[in-house]
Coordinates of C-alpha atoms in Angstrom, one line a residue:
X1 CA 6.0 -22.6 -0.4
X2 CA 3.5 -20.5 1.4
X3 CA -0.2 -20.8 1.0
X4 CA -0.3 -18.0 -1.6
X5 CA 0.7 -19.2 -5.0
X6 CA 4.0 -17.8 -6.5
X7 CA 3.3 -14.9 -8.8
X8 CA 5.1 -15.4 -12.1
X9 CA 6.1 -12.8 -14.7
X10 CA 3.2 -11.6 -16.8
X11 CA 0.8 -12.1 -14.0
X12 CA -2.3 -9.9 -14.2
X13 CA -2.9 -6.9 -12.1
X14 CA -5.7 -8.6 -10.3
X15 CA -3.4 -11.6 -9.5
X16 CA -0.7 -9.4 -8.1
X17 CA -3.3 -7.5 -5.9
X18 CA -4.9 -10.7 -4.7
X19 CA -1.6 -12.2 -3.7
X20 CA -0.2 -9.1 -2.0
X21 CA -3.4 -8.3 -0.1
X22 CA -3.5 -11.9 1.2
X23 CA -0.5 -11.1 3.4
X24 CA -1.4 -9.4 6.6
X25 CA 1.1 -6.6 7.5
X26 CA -0.4 -4.3 10.2
X27 CA 1.9 -1.3 10.6
X28 CA 4.6 -2.2 13.1
X29 CA 4.1 -5.9 12.6
X30 CA 5.4 -6.3 9.0
X31 CA 8.7 -8.0 9.7
X32 CA 7.1 -11.4 10.3
X33 CA 5.6 -11.4 6.8
X34 CA 8.2 -9.7 4.7
X35 CA 9.8 -12.9 3.5
X36 CA 6.5 -13.8 1.7
X37 CA 6.7 -10.5 -0.2
X38 CA 10.3 -11.2 -1.0
X39 CA 9.4 -14.5 -2.5
X40 CA 6.8 -12.9 -4.8
X41 CA 9.2 -10.2 -6.1
X42 CA 12.3 -12.5 -6.4
X43 CA 11.6 -13.5 -10.0
X44 CA 11.5 -9.9 -11.0
X45 CA 14.8 -8.7 -9.5
X46 CA 18.4 -9.5 -10.0
X47 CA 19.0 -9.1 -6.2
X48 CA 16.4 -9.0 -3.4
X49 CA 16.7 -8.9 0.4
X50 CA 14.7 -8.2 3.5
X51 CA 16.5 -5.6 5.8
X52 CA 16.5 -5.8 9.6
X53 CA 13.5 -3.4 9.7
X54 CA 11.3 -5.5 7.4
X55 CA 11.7 -3.5 4.2
X56 CA 11.9 -5.6 1.0
X57 CA 14.6 -4.2 -1.2
X58 CA 15.2 -5.4 -4.8
X59 CA 17.5 -4.3 -7.6
X60 CA 17.6 -4.7 -11.4
X61 CA 21.1 -4.0 -12.7
X62 CA 21.5 -2.4 -16.1
X63 CA 25.1 -3.4 -16.4
X64 CA 26.0 0.1 -17.6
X65 CA 29.1 1.7 -15.9
X66 CA 28.2 4.6 -13.6
X67 CA 24.5 4.1 -14.2
X68 CA 22.1 6.3 -12.3
X69 CA 19.6 4.6 -9.9
X70 CA 15.9 5.1 -10.0
X71 CA 14.0 4.0 -6.9
X72 CA 10.4 2.8 -7.0
X73 CA 8.7 2.8 -3.6
X74 CA 5.3 1.5 -2.3
X75 CA 4.5 0.8 1.3
X76 CA 3.5 -2.6 2.5
X77 CA 1.9 -1.7 5.8
X78 CA -1.8 -1.4 6.4
X79 CA -4.0 0.1 9.0
X80 CA -5.2 -2.2 11.7
X81 CA -5.5 -2.6 15.5
X82 CA -3.6 -4.0 18.5
X83 CA -5.0 -5.7 21.6
X84 CA -4.8 -3.5 24.7
X85 CA -6.8 -5.6 27.3
X86 CA -8.3 -9.0 27.6
X87 CA -11.7 -9.1 29.3
X88 CA -13.8 -12.0 30.6
X89 CA -16.1 -14.2 28.4
X90 CA -13.9 -13.9 25.2
X91 CA -14.0 -10.1 24.8
X92 CA -11.0 -7.9 24.3
X93 CA -10.3 -4.2 24.0
X94 CA -8.2 -2.7 21.3
X95 CA -6.7 0.5 19.8
X96 CA -6.2 1.5 16.2
X97 CA -2.8 1.5 14.4
X98 CA -2.9 4.2 11.7
X99 CA -5.9 6.4 10.9
X100 CA -9.1 4.5 11.4
X101 CA -12.6 6.0 11.4
X102 CA -14.5 4.6 14.4
X103 CA -17.8 5.2 12.6
X104 CA -17.4 2.2 10.4
X105 CA -16.1 -0.3 12.9
X106 CA -19.2 -1.6 14.7
X107 CA -20.2 -5.0 13.4
X108 CA -17.0 -5.4 11.4
X109 CA -15.3 -8.7 11.0
X110 CA -11.6 -8.9 12.0
X111 CA -8.8 -11.3 12.1
X112 CA -6.7 -11.7 15.2
X113 CA -3.0 -12.6 14.7
X114 CA -2.7 -14.9 17.8
X115 CA 0.6 -16.7 18.4
X116 CA -1.1 -20.1 17.7
X117 CA -2.6 -18.9 14.4
X118 CA -5.3 -16.6 13.1
X119 CA -8.5 -16.3 15.0
X120 CA -11.9 -14.8 14.1
X121 CA -13.5 -11.9 15.8
X122 CA -16.3 -9.3 15.4
X123 CA -16.5 -5.8 16.7
X124 CA -19.5 -5.9 19.1
X125 CA -22.3 -3.5 18.7
X126 CA -25.3 -2.8 20.8
X127 CA -28.6 -3.6 19.0
X128 CA -30.7 -0.5 18.1
X129 CA -33.5 -1.7 20.4
X130 CA -31.2 -1.2 23.4
X131 CA -29.8 2.2 22.4
X132 CA -30.6 5.1 24.7
X133 CA -32.1 8.2 23.1
X134 CA -28.8 10.1 23.1
X135 CA -26.7 7.2 21.8
X136 CA -28.2 6.6 18.3
X137 CA -26.6 9.6 16.6
X138 CA -23.1 9.4 18.3
X139 CA -20.0 7.6 17.2
X140 CA -18.6 5.2 19.7
X141 CA -14.9 5.9 20.6
X142 CA -12.6 3.0 19.7
X143 CA -11.4 2.7 23.3
X144 CA -15.0 1.9 24.4
X145 CA -15.5 -0.8 21.8
X146 CA -14.8 -4.5 22.3
X147 CA -14.1 -7.4 20.0
X148 CA -16.1 -10.6 20.6
X149 CA -13.9 -13.7 19.9
X150 CA -16.5 -16.3 21.1
X151 CA -13.6 -18.0 23.0
X152 CA -13.9 -18.7 26.7
X153 CA -10.2 -19.3 26.9
X154 CA -9.3 -16.1 24.9
X155 CA -7.2 -14.7 27.8
X156 CA -4.7 -17.6 27.5
X157 CA -4.6 -17.5 23.7
X158 CA -4.5 -13.8 22.8
X159 CA -1.8 -11.7 24.6
X160 CA -1.9 -8.0 24.9
X161 CA 0.0 -6.5 21.9
X162 CA -1.5 -9.0 19.4
X163 CA -2.2 -7.4 15.9
X164 CA -5.7 -7.3 14.4
X165 CA -6.7 -6.6 10.8
X166 CA -9.6 -6.6 8.4
X167 CA -9.7 -10.0 6.7
X168 CA -8.5 -10.1 3.1
X169 CA -8.7 -13.0 0.8
X170 CA -10.2 -13.7 -2.6
X171 CA -13.6 -14.1 -1.0
X172 CA -13.3 -10.7 0.6
X173 CA -12.2 -8.9 -2.6
X174 CA -15.2 -9.2 -4.9
X175 CA -15.6 -7.5 -8.2
X176 CA -17.9 -4.5 -8.2
X177 CA -17.7 -4.6 -12.0
X178 CA -15.4 -6.2 -14.5
X179 CA -12.7 -3.6 -13.8
X180 CA -13.3 -2.7 -10.1
X181 CA -12.3 -4.6 -7.0
X182 CA -12.8 -3.8 -3.3
X183 CA -11.2 -4.9 -0.1
X184 CA -8.8 -3.8 2.7
X185 CA -5.1 -2.9 2.3
X186 CA -5.4 -1.6 -1.3
X187 CA -3.6 1.3 0.3
X188 CA -0.9 0.5 -0.7
X189 CA -0.7 -3.0 -1.9
X190 CA -2.2 -1.7 -5.2
X191 CA 0.9 0.5 -5.4
X192 CA 3.1 -2.5 -4.8
X193 CA 1.2 -4.4 -7.5
X194 CA 1.7 -1.5 -10.0
X195 CA 5.5 -1.8 -9.4
X196 CA 5.4 -5.5 -10.0
X197 CA 3.4 -5.0 -13.1
X198 CA 6.1 -2.6 -14.4
X199 CA 9.0 -4.8 -13.4
X200 CA 7.7 -7.9 -15.2
X201 CA 7.8 -5.8 -18.4
X202 CA 11.1 -4.2 -17.7
X203 CA 12.8 -7.6 -17.4
X204 CA 12.6 -7.8 -21.2
X205 CA 14.2 -4.3 -21.7
X206 CA 17.9 -3.3 -22.0
X207 CA 17.9 -0.5 -19.4
X208 CA 20.2 2.5 -19.2
X209 CA 19.6 3.0 -15.5
X210 CA 19.6 0.7 -12.5
X211 CA 16.2 0.2 -10.9
X212 CA 15.8 -0.3 -7.2
X213 CA 12.6 -1.4 -5.5
X214 CA 11.7 -0.5 -2.0
X215 CA 8.6 -2.1 -0.5
X216 CA 8.6 -0.2 2.7
X217 CA 7.1 -0.5 6.1
X218 CA 5.5 1.8 8.7
X219 CA 4.3 4.5 6.2
X220 CA 1.0 4.8 8.1
X221 CA 2.7 6.1 11.3
X222 CA 6.2 7.4 10.6
X223 CA 7.5 6.6 7.1
X224 CA 10.5 5.2 8.9
X225 CA 10.8 2.2 6.5
X226 CA 11.1 4.5 3.5
X227 CA 13.6 6.8 5.4
X228 CA 15.9 3.9 6.3
X229 CA 15.5 2.1 3.0
X230 CA 16.2 5.2 0.9
X231 CA 19.2 6.0 3.0
X232 CA 20.5 2.4 2.3
X233 CA 19.9 2.6 -1.5
X234 CA 21.0 6.3 -2.0
X235 CA 19.1 6.7 -5.4
X236 CA 19.5 9.5 -7.8
X237 CA 15.8 9.6 -8.5
X238 CA 12.8 8.2 -6.7
X239 CA 9.2 7.6 -7.5
X240 CA 6.7 7.0 -4.7
X241 CA 3.7 5.0 -5.7
X242 CA 0.6 5.3 -3.6
X243 CA -3.1 5.9 -3.7
X244 CA -5.1 9.1 -3.6
X245 CA -8.8 10.0 -3.3
X246 CA -11.2 9.3 -6.1
X247 CA -14.5 11.1 -6.5
X248 CA -17.6 9.9 -4.8
X249 CA -21.0 11.7 -4.4
X250 CA -19.9 13.1 -1.1
X251 CA -16.4 14.0 -2.3
X252 CA -16.9 15.3 -5.7
X253 CA -13.9 17.6 -5.6
X254 CA -11.5 14.7 -5.8
X255 CA -10.0 12.9 -8.8
X256 CA -11.6 10.8 -11.5
X257 CA -12.2 7.1 -10.7
X258 CA -11.0 5.5 -13.9
X259 CA -9.3 8.6 -15.0
X260 CA -5.8 7.0 -15.2
X261 CA -2.6 7.6 -13.4
X262 CA -2.3 10.6 -11.1
X263 CA 0.9 12.5 -11.3
X264 CA 1.8 14.6 -8.3
X265 CA 2.9 18.2 -8.6
X266 CA 4.1 20.2 -5.7
X267 CA 7.0 21.8 -3.7
X268 CA 8.6 18.5 -2.7
X269 CA 8.5 17.1 -6.2
X270 CA 11.3 17.4 -8.7
X271 CA 9.9 19.7 -11.4
X272 CA 12.1 18.1 -14.1
X273 CA 11.3 14.5 -13.1
X274 CA 7.6 15.3 -12.9
X275 CA 7.6 16.9 -16.4
X276 CA 9.5 13.9 -17.8
X277 CA 6.7 11.6 -16.5
X278 CA 4.1 13.9 -18.0
X279 CA 5.9 13.9 -21.4
X280 CA 6.0 10.1 -21.3
X281 CA 2.3 9.9 -20.6
X282 CA 1.6 12.3 -23.5
X283 CA 3.9 10.4 -25.9
X284 CA 2.2 7.1 -25.0
X285 CA -1.2 8.6 -25.4
X286 CA -2.1 7.7 -21.8
X287 CA -4.9 9.2 -19.7
X288 CA -3.4 11.0 -16.7
X289 CA -4.5 13.5 -14.0
X290 CA -2.4 16.2 -12.3
X291 CA -2.7 16.1 -8.5
X292 CA -1.5 19.4 -7.0
X293 CA 0.0 18.7 -3.6
X294 CA 0.7 21.4 -1.0
X295 CA 3.6 20.7 1.3
X296 CA 3.8 17.3 2.9
X297 CA 2.0 14.8 0.8
X298 CA 1.2 12.4 3.5
X299 CA 3.2 9.8 1.6
X300 CA 6.7 8.5 1.7
X301 CA 7.7 11.1 -0.9
X302 CA 8.4 13.8 1.7
X303 CA 10.9 11.7 3.7
X304 CA 12.5 10.2 0.6
X305 CA 13.4 13.5 -1.0
X306 CA 15.6 14.7 1.9
X307 CA 17.7 11.5 2.4
X308 CA 21.5 12.0 2.1
X309 CA 22.2 15.0 -0.1
X310 CA 18.7 14.8 -1.6
X311 CA 16.7 12.8 -4.1
X312 CA 14.9 14.0 -7.2
X313 CA 11.4 12.9 -6.2
X314 CA 8.1 12.2 -8.0
X315 CA 4.9 10.6 -7.0
X316 CA 2.4 8.6 -8.9
X317 CA -1.0 7.6 -7.4
X318 CA -3.9 5.3 -8.1
X319 CA -7.4 6.8 -7.6
X320 CA -9.0 5.0 -4.7
X321 CA -12.4 5.2 -3.0
X322 CA -13.1 4.8 0.8
X323 CA -9.5 5.0 2.0
X324 CA -8.7 3.4 5.3
X325 CA -11.7 1.2 5.4
X326 CA -12.3 -2.5 4.7
X327 CA -13.9 -1.6 1.4
X328 CA -11.2 0.3 -0.3
X329 CA -12.0 0.3 -4.1
X330 CA -9.9 0.8 -7.2
X331 CA -10.2 0.2 -11.0
X332 CA -7.7 -2.3 -12.2
X333 CA -7.1 -0.2 -15.3
X334 CA -6.0 2.8 -13.1
X335 CA -3.4 0.6 -11.3
X336 CA -2.3 -0.8 -14.7
X337 CA -1.8 2.8 -16.0
X338 CA 0.5 3.6 -13.1
X339 CA 2.6 0.5 -13.9
X340 CA 2.6 1.3 -17.6
X341 CA 3.8 4.8 -17.0
X342 CA 6.7 3.6 -14.9
X343 CA 7.6 1.0 -17.6
X344 CA 7.5 3.4 -20.5
X345 CA 9.5 6.0 -18.6
X346 CA 12.2 3.6 -17.4
X347 CA 12.6 1.7 -20.7
X348 CA 13.8 4.9 -22.4
X349 CA 15.3 6.9 -19.5
X350 CA 19.0 7.7 -19.9
X351 CA 19.5 8.9 -16.4
X352 CA 19.2 12.6 -17.1
X353 CA 16.0 14.7 -16.8
X354 CA 15.5 18.0 -18.5
X355 CA 13.1 20.8 -18.0

């Protein structure tokens, strides 16, 4: 048993998120940790495996002959960093993995995934007293930053290529309010938690379709995990579960934080499947928001829809503030609404969608 406790059916959304975000999975380094995710989802699936790429793939069988397959996908990988050079006196240089804004890095705490075990580091920053006149209003490029490990023997303990991530445990995921939590890797562990939330309810339902779960890797750079996983599963329908931008004072044209599940609508979404999800939300009197997406959504949905001879694709998102930072923030009720919509749709879905 790993240090995270086993999530059992009927676990709360917060429990699922805490356990999933406790697993470090920097994009490209997921394979070493995939077994921990498999253990968490095993009680919810009839079959579950980790493929050679690191995807966690589970199935719930309906037992119906010739049943259609609906795939639920969320990506496990998170943004992070990789060591590029070891310097003297315990300092190291690094580069980002995935989209990282350098403006928020100076002074950040990080965890270094050294071979001997996790080490602590801080992104060094020059005190304001020492800044030149032309430095105070400029962002420092990542390749000029260094991480201070405080270790005089760091060169022998931290090889080039070591992954680095923002620390995430219960102490680093405080409640902003009763319903809001903040921390790194909610993009997209919150999506994975929403799938778990739906699956634990579906275990009690006599389904008419088979349900496949793809907890995919490398979404932040290539979506290669979703491409290979979807090709392996060959579903008839697929729902990508991700996060999208919630309103803040400086981004007021985005979506309502606390406004419920976001249902994507755009050229790479199946019109019939999307409408079926909207009808379900209305029938269950659920709050929902329509997110119009132009072209490539920046999620796994784009790659999943063109696998094989094509997949009827939909996307559900959780409103999230401060994406790709160590303080990503969601409302638990929004994540629950995504899980609830998948549950209500799948418990009554007969395998056919109609306009």
